Short mmCIF file of C-alpha atoms and ligand atoms in Angstrom, two decimals:
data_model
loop_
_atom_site.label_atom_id
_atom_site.label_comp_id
_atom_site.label_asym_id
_atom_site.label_seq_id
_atom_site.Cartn_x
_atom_site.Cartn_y
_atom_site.Cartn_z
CA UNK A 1 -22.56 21.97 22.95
CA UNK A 2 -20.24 25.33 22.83
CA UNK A 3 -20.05 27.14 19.85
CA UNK A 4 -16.35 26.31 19.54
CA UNK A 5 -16.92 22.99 18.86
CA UNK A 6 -18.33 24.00 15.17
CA UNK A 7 -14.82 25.82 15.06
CA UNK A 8 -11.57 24.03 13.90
CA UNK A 9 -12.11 21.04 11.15
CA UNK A 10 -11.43 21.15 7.79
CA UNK A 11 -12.58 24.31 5.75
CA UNK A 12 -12.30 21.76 2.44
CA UNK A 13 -12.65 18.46 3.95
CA UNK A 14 -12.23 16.16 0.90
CA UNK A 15 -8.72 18.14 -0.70
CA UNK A 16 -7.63 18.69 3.44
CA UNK A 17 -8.15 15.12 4.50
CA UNK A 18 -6.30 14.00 0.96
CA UNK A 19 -3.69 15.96 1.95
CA UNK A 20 -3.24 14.97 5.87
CA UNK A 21 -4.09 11.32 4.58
CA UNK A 22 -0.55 11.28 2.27
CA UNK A 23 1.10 12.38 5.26
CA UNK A 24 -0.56 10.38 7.98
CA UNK A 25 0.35 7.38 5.26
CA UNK A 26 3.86 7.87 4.46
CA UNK A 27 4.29 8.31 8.52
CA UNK A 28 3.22 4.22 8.70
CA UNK A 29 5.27 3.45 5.61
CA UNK A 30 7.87 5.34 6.94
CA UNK A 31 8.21 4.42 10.67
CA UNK A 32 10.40 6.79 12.40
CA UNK A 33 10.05 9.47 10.31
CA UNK A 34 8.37 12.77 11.43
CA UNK A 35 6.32 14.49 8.93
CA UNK A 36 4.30 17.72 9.29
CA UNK A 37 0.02 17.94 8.89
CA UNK A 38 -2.53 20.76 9.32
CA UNK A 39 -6.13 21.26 9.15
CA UNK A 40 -7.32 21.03 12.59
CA UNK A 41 -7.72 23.64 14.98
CA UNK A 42 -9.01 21.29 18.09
CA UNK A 43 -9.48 22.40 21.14
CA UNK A 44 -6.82 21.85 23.85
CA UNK A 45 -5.01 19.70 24.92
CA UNK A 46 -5.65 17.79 21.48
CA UNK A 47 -3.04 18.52 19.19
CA UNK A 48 -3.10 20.22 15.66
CA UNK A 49 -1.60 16.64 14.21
CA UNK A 50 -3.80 14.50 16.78
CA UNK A 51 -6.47 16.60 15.90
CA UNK A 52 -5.83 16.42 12.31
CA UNK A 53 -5.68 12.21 12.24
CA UNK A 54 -8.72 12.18 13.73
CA UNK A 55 -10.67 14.38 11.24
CA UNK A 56 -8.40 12.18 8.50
CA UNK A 57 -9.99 8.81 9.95
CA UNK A 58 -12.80 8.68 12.48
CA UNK A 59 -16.06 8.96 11.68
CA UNK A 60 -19.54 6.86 12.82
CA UNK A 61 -17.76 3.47 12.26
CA UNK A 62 -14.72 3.97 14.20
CA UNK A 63 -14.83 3.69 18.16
CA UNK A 64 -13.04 6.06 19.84
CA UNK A 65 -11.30 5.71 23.61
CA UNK A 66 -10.36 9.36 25.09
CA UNK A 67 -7.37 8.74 28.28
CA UNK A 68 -8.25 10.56 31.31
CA UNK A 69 -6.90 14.69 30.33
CA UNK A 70 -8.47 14.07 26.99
CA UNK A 71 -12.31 12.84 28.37
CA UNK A 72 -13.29 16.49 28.81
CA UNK A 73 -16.47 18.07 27.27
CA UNK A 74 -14.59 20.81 24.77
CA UNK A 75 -12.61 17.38 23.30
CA UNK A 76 -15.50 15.12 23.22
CA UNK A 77 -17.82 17.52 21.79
CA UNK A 78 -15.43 18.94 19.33
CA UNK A 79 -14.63 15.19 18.09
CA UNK A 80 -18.61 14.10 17.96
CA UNK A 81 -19.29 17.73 15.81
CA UNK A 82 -16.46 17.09 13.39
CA UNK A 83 -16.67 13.06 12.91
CA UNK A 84 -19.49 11.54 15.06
CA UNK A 85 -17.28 8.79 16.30
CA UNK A 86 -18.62 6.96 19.09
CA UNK A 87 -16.66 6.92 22.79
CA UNK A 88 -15.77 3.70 24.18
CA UNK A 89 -13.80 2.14 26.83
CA UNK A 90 -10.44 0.82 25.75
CA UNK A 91 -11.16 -2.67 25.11
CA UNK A 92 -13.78 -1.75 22.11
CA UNK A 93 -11.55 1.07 20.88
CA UNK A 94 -10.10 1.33 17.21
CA UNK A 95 -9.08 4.56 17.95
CA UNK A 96 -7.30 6.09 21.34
CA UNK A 97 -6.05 9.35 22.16
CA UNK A 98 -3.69 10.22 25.26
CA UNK A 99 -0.71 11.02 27.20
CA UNK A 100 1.78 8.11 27.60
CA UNK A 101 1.40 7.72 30.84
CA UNK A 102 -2.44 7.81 30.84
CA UNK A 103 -3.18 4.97 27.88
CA UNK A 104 -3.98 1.75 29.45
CA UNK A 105 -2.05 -0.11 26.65
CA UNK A 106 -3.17 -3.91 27.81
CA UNK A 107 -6.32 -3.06 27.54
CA UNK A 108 -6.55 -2.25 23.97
CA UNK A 109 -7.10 -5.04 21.39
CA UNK A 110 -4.60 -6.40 19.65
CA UNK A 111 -6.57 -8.12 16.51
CA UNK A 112 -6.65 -11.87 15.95
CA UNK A 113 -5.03 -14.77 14.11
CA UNK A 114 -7.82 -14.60 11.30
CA UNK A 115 -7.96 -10.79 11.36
CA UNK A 116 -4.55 -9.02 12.84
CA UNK A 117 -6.31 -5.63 11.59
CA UNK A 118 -8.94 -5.97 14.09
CA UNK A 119 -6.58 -3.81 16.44
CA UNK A 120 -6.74 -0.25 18.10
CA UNK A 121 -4.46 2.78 16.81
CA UNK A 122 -3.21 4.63 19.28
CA UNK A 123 -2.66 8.82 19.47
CA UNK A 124 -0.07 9.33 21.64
CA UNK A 125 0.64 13.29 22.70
CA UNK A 126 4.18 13.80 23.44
CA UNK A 127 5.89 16.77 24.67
CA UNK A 128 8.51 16.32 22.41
CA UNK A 129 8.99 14.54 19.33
CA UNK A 130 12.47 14.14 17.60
CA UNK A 131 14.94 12.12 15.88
CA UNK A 132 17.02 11.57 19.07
CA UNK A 133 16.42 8.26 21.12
CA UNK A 134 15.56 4.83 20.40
CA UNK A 135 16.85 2.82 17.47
CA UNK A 136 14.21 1.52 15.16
CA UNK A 137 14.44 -1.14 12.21
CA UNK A 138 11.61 -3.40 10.22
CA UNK A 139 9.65 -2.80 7.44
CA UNK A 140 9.49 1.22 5.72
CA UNK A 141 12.91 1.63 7.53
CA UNK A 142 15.93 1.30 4.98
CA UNK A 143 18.44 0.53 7.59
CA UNK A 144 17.79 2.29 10.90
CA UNK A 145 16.28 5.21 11.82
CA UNK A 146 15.85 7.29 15.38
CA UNK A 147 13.07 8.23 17.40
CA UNK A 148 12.32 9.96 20.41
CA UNK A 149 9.81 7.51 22.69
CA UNK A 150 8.32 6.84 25.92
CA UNK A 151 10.15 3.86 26.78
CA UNK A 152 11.10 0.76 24.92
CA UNK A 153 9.55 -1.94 26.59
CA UNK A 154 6.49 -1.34 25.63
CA UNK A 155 6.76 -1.45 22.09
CA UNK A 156 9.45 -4.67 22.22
CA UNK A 157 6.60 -6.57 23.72
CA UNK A 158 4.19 -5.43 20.65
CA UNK A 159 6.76 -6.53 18.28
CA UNK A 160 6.68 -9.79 19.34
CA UNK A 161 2.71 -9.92 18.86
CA UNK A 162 3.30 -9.67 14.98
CA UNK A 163 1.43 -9.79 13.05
CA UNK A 164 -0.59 -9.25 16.24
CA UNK A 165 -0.25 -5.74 17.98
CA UNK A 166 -1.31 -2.32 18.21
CA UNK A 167 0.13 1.01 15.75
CA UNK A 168 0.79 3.98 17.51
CA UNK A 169 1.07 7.76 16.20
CA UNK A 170 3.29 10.23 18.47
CA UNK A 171 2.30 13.53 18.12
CA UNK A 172 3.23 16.88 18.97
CA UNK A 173 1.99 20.26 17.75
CA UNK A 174 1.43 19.89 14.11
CA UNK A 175 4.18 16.84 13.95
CA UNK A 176 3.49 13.34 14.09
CA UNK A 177 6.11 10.31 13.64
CA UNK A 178 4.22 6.31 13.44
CA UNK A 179 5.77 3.46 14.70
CA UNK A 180 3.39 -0.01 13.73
CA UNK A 181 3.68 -3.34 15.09
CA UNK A 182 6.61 -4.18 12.62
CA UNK A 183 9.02 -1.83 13.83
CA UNK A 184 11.89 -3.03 16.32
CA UNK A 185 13.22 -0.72 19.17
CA UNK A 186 16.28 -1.21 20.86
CA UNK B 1 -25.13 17.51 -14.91
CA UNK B 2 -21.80 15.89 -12.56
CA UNK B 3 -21.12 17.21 -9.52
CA UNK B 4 -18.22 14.67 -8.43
CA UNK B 5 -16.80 14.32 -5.00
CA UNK B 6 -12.62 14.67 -5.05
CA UNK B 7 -11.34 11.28 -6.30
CA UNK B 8 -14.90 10.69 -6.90
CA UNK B 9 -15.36 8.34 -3.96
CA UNK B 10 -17.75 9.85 -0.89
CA UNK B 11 -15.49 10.81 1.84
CA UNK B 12 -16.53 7.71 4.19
CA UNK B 13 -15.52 5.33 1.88
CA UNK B 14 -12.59 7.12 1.04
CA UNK B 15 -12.08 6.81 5.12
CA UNK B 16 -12.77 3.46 5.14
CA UNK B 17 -9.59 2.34 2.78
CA UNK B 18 -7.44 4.77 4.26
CA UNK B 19 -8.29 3.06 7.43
CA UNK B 20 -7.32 -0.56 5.45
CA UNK B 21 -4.50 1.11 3.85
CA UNK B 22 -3.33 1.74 6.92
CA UNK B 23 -3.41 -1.65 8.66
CA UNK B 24 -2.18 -3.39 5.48
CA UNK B 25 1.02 -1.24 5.67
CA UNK B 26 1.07 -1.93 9.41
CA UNK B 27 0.89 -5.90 8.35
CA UNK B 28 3.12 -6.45 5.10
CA UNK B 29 1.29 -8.97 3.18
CA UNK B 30 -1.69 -9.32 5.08
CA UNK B 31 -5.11 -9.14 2.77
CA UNK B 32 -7.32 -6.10 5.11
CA UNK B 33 -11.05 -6.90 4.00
CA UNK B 34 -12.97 -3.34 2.88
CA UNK B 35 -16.01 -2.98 1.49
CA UNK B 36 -15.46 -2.22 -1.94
CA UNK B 37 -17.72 0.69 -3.89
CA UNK B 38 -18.95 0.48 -7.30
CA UNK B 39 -16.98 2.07 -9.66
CA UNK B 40 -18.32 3.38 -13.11
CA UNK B 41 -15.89 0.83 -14.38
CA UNK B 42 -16.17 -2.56 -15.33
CA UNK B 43 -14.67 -4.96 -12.42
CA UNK B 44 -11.67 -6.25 -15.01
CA UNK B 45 -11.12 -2.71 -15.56
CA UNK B 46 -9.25 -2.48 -12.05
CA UNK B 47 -11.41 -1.43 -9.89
CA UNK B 48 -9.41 -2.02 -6.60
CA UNK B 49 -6.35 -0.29 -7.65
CA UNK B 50 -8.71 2.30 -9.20
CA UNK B 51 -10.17 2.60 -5.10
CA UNK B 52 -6.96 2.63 -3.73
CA UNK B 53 -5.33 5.34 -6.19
CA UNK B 54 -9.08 7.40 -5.18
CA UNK B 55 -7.88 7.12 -1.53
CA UNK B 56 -4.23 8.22 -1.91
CA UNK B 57 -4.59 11.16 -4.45
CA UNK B 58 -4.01 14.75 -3.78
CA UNK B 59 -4.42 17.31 -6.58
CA UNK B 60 -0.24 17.83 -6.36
CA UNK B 61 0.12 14.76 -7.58
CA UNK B 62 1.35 13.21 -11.24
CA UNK B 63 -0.33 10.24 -12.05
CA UNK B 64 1.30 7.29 -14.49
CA UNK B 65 -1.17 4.52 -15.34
CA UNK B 66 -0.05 0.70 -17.31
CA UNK B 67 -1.29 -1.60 -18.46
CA UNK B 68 0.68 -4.59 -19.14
CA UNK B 69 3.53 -1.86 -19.27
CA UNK B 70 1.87 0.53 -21.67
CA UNK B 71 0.71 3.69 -21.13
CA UNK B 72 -1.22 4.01 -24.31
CA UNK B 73 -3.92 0.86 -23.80
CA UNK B 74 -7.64 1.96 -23.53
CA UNK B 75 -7.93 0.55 -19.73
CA UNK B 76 -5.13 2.77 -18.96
CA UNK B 77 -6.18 6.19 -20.66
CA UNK B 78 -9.67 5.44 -19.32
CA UNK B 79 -8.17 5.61 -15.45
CA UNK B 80 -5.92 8.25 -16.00
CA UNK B 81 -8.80 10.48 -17.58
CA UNK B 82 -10.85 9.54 -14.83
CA UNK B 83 -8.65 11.09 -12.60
CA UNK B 84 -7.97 14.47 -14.18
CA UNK B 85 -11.14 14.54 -14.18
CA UNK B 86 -12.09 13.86 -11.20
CA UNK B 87 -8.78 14.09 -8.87
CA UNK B 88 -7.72 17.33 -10.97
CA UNK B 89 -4.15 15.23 -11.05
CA UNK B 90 -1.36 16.00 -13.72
CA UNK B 91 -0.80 12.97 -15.45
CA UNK B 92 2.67 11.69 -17.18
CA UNK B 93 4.04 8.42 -19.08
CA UNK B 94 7.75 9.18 -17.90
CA UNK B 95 8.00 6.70 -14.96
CA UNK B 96 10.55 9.05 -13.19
CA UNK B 97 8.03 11.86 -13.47
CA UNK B 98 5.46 10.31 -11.56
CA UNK B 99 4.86 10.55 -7.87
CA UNK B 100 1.10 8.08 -7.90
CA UNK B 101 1.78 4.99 -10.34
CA UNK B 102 -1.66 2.73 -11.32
CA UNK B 103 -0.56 -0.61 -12.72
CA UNK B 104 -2.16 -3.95 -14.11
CA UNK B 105 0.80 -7.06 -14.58
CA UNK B 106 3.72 -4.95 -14.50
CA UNK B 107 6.25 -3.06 -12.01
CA UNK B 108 8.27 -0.52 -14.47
CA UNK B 109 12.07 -0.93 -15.52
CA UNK B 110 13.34 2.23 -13.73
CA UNK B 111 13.81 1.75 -10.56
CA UNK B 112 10.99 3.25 -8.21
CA UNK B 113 12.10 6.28 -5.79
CA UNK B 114 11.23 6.86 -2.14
CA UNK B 115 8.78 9.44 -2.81
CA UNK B 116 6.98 7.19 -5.52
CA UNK B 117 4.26 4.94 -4.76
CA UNK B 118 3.00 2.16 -6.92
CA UNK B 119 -0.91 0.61 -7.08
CA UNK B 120 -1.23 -2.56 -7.92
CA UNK B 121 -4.95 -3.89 -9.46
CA UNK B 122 -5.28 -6.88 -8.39
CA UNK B 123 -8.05 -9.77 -9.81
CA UNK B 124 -7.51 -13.09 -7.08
CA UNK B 125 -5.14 -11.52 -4.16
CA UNK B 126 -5.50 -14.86 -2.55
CA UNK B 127 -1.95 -17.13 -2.91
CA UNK B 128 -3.75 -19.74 -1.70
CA UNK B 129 -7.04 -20.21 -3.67
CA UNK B 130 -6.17 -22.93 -5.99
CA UNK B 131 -5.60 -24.59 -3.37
CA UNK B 132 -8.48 -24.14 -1.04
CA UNK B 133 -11.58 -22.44 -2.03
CA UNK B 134 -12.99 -21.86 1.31
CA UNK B 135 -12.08 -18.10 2.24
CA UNK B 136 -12.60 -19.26 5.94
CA UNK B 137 -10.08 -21.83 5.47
CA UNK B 138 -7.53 -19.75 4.00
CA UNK B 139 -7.82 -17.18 6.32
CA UNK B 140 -7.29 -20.05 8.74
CA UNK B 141 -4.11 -21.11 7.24
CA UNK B 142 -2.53 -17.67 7.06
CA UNK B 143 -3.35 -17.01 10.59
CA UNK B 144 -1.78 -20.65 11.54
CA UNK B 145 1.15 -19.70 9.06
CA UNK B 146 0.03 -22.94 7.34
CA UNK B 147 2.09 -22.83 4.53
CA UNK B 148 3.12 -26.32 3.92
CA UNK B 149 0.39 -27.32 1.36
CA UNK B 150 1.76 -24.15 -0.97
CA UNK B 151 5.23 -25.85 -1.33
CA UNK B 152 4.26 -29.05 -1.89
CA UNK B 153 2.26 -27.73 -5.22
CA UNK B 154 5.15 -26.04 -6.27
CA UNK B 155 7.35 -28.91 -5.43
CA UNK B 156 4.80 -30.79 -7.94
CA UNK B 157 5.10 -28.16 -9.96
CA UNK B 158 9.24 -29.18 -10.62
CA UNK B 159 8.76 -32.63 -10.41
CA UNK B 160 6.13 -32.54 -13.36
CA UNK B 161 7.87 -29.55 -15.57
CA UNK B 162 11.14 -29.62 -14.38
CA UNK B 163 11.04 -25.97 -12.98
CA UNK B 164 8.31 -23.89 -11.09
CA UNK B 165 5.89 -23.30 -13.84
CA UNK B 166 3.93 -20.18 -12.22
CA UNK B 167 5.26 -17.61 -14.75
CA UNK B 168 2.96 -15.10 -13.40
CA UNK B 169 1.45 -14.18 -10.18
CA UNK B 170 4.38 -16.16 -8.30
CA UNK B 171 4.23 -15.88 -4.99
CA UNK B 172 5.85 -14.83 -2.32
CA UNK B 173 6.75 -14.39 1.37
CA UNK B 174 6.71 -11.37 2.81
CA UNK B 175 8.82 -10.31 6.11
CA UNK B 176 9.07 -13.66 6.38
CA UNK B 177 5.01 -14.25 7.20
CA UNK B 178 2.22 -14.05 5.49
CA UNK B 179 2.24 -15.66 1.69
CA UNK B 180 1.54 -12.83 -0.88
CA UNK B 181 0.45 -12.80 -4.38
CA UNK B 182 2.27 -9.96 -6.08
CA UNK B 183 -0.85 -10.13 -8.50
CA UNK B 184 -0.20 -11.25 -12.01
CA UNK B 185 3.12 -9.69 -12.96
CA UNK B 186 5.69 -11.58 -14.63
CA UNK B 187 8.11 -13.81 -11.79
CA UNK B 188 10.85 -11.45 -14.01
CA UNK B 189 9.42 -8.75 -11.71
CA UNK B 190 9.43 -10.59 -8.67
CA UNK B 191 13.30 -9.18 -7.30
CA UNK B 192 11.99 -5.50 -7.61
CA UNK B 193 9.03 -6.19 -5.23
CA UNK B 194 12.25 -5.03 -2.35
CA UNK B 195 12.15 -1.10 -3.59
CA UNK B 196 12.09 2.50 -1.74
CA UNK B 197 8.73 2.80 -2.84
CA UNK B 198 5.59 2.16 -1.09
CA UNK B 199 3.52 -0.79 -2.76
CA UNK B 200 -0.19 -0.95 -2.43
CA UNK B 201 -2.39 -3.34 -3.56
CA UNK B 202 -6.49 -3.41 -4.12
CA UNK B 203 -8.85 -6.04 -5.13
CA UNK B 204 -12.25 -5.06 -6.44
CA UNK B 205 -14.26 -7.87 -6.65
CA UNK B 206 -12.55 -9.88 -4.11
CA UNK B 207 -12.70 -6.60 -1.32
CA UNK B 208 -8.71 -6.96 -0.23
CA UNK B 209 -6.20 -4.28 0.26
CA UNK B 210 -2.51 -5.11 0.95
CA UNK B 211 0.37 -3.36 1.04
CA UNK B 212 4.58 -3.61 1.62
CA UNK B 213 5.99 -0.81 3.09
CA UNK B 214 9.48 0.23 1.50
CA UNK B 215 12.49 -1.90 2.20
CA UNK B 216 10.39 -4.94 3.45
CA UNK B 217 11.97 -8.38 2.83
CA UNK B 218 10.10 -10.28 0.35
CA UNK B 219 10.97 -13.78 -0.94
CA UNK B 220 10.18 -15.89 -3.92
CA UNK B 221 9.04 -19.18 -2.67
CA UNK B 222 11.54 -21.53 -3.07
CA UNK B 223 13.59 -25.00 -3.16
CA UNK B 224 17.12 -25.26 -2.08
CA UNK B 225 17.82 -27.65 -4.98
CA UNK B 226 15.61 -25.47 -7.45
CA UNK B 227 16.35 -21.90 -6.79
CA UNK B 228 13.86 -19.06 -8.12
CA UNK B 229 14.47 -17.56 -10.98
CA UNK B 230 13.32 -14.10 -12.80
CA UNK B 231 13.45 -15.26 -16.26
CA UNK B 232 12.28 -13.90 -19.12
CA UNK B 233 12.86 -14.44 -23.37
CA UNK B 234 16.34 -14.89 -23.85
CA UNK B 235 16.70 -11.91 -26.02
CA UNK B 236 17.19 -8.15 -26.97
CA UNK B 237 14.81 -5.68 -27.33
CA UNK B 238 14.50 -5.68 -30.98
CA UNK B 239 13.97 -1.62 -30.91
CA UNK B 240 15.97 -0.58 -28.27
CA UNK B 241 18.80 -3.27 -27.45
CA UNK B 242 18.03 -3.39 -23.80
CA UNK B 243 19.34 -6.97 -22.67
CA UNK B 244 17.58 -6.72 -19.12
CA UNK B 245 13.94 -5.84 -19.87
CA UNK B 246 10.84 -8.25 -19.94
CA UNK B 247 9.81 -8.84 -23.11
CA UNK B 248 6.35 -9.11 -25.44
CA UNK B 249 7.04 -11.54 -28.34
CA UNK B 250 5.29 -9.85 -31.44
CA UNK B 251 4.48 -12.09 -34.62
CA UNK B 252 4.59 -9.63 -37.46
CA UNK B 253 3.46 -10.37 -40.55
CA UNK B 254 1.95 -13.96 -41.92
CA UNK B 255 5.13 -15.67 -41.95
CA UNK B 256 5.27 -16.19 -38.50
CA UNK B 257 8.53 -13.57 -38.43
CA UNK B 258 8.79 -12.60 -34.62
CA UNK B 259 9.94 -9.43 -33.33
CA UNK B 260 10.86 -8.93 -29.11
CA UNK B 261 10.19 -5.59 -27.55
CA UNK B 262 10.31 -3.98 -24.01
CA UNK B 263 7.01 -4.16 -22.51
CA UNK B 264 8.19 -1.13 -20.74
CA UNK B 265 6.83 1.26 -23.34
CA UNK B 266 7.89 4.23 -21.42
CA UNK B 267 11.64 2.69 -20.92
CA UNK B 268 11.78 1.67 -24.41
CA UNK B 269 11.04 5.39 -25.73
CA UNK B 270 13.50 6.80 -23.11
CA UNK B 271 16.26 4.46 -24.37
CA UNK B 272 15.51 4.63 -27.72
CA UNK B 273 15.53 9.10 -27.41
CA UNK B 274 19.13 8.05 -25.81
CA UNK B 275 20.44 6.99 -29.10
CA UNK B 276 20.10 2.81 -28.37
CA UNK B 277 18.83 1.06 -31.27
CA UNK B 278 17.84 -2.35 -31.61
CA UNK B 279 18.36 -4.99 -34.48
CA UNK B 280 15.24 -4.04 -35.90
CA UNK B 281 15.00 -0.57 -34.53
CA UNK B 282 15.47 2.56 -36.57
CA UNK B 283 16.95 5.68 -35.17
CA UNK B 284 14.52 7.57 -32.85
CA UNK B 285 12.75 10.76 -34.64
CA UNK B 286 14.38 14.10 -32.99
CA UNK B 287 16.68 12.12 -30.54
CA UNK B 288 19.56 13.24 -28.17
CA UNK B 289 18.41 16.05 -27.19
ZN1 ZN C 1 13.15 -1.74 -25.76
#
């Protein structure tokens, strides 16, 4: 393991992780919204916020999928130092981390009839993340709000899995925005 | 000696319901099984609110904690001194000064604010216990969105009493899925469970965590030819003339004499320091300032 990957988490993990939680929090209440976190300093090309979630949530008990880009010693080491969560492949993941374009998004779990939760979060890094694009509306959304995204299709499909489907985080530097299985694109 | 973690709670565990926290507010009105943590609390005392408030504090925060609508109860200055203590918090009675709110059987007057959020202790989070005591079933029947057997009690409910006689603990559907129990608040509450706030919800004992996100559609269950209703005692806040506020009945001396009063201690003070009096109020000490 390199030295930097004792480098970067939380210099006061209980008071930081309060802190990122409230944010991470208010992003799923909020869907749409893009709210700022800090804490991490992960190595590249995780992000400050992606970097930040993960110190927030992952530990022993949560199985983590890393995309292709992101399955790289500095990351994985970095991630087992700070947290110790396991790496999986994406159908045993609660957790995965990525670029768009390298997430294999049927492949996650998408929870069950009895137990919806039983579903994977995703990380997504984006290059940019604003409040130009897509149209969103559901739950935590007062009347509409908009989002910068991939694509739509994508996340129509999940919508129609409720109360089935996964969550996603977009992030970007230390900014993330959360868009959960309630939310409706057009 | 007492060395306390923040919040008190270990950090996994902490993890662990902001992990359920999480999904719940991903699934309004789905119950997200955790695996609840002693508490140096007795379990009536709240305990699942008390875990979710441990999970959600940050020292910037200003906790508010009711019971039954008053601040001043001993369950409710036990959990606020717990977490100065061990949250380091600011604490506060004024409703519109808090930003973390801990309640038992009561959602306060004023309206709640987007930056607010409320926790509700919950004992039975399960809408559909009475009616099936198998926890496999019922998870069955939410999943199935088996709802039918629900109405048909409440439908008994009218034909036996002539109205829906669940005062308290009335549920209701949320998004238009799962069946929710907004825990034992009165039904009079029932129309503010749509607010800008977010609502969380823990259950000690029974291990649940649910949540509504702000703005989420949530519906009194229902009949077409016997519509829901938020009532409460048709009557005036004897202290501060408020015409819209639930209402404890008080007996007052051995006579039987009766005396109505907000439950809302905090929104009765504020009104009264505004200059309203009640028939049986008396002008408030030091007001209008
Ligand atoms: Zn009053």
């Amino acid at each position: 393991m390199n030295g930097l990957a004792l480098s970067g988490g939380f210099v006061d993990g209980p008071i930081q992780s309060a802190q990122a939680f409230r944010q991470i929090m208010t992003a799923m209440a909020r869907p749409g919204e893009i709210l700022d976190v800090s804490g991490a300093a992960p190595p590249a090309p995780l992000s400050i916020a992606a970097g930040t979630i993960l110190l927030t949530l992952c530990d022993p008990e949560t199985p983590l999928f890393l995309a292709p880009g992101f399955d790289i010693d500095p990351v994985r080491d970095w991630i087992t130092f700070h947290t110790g969560a396991p790496f999986v492949s994406a159908g045993d993941a609660q957790f995965a981390v990525g670029v768009w374009k390298d997430l294999p998004i049927a492949s996650f779990p998408i929870g069950t009839a009895e137990y919806p939760d039983r579903s994977t979060t995703l990380i997504v890094e984006v290059e940019d993340l604003c409040t130009q694009g897509f149209v969103l509306r559901g739950p935590g959304i007062k009347n509409s709000r908009t989002l910068s995204l991939p694509e739509t299709e994508v996340f129509a499909t999940n919508a129609q899995l409720f109360p089935l489907g996964l969550d996603f985080y977009f992030t970007h530097r230390s900014r993330l925005a959360a868009l959960p299985r309630t939310t409706k694109v057009s | 000696m007492s060395e306390y973690n923040f919040a008190y709670l270990d950090e996994q565990t902490k993890r662990m319901i902001r992990r359920a926290i999480l999904k719940g507010l991903a699934t309004p009105g789905y119950q997200v099984p955790f695996a609840s943590r002693e508490m140096p609390m007795p379990y009536g005392w709240g305990t699942g609110g008390v875990q979710v408030s441990a999970a959600i504090l940050t020292p910037a925060d200003t906790l508010k904690v009711i019971d039954q609508g008053a601040d001043d109860t001993t369950n409710a200055v036990s959990i606020r001194r717990f977490f100065e203590k061990t949250a380091a918090v600011s604490v506060t009675e004024a409703t519109g000064d808090a930003s973390v709110i801990q309640t038992r059987h009561r959602i306060p007057e004023e309206r709640l604010r987007e930056d607010q959020i409320i926790v509700y202790q919950v004992p039975i989070p399960e809408p559909l216990r009475f009616l099936e005591p198998s926890e496999v079933e019922t998870r069955k029947m939410h999943g199935l969105e088996e709802y039918g057997l629900m109405h048909v009690k409440l439908y008994e409910d009218i034909s036996q009493h002539g109205a829906i006689a669940t005062a308290y603990a009335y549920p209701v559907k949320v998004e238009g899925r799962y069946v929710m129990d907004p825990s034992p608040i009165p039904k009079f509450d029932n129309p503010k469970l749509e607010m800008a706030a977010i609502q969380l919800f823990g259950a000690g004992r029974e291990q649940r965590i649910y949540a509504i996100p702000p703005y989420t559609k949530v519906v009194s269950l229902d009949f077409e030819d016997h519509p829901f209703e938020p009532t409460k005692a048709d009557h005036a806040c004897d202290l501060c003339a408020a015409e819209n506020s639930y209402l404890d009945e008080l007996i007052t001396d051995d006579q039987g004499s009766r005396m109505f009063m907000c439950s809302d201690t905090d929104y009765c003070a504020s009104r009264r320091r505004q200059g309203h009096v009640g028939v049986k109020g008396t002008v408030f000490e030091g007001s209008a300032t």
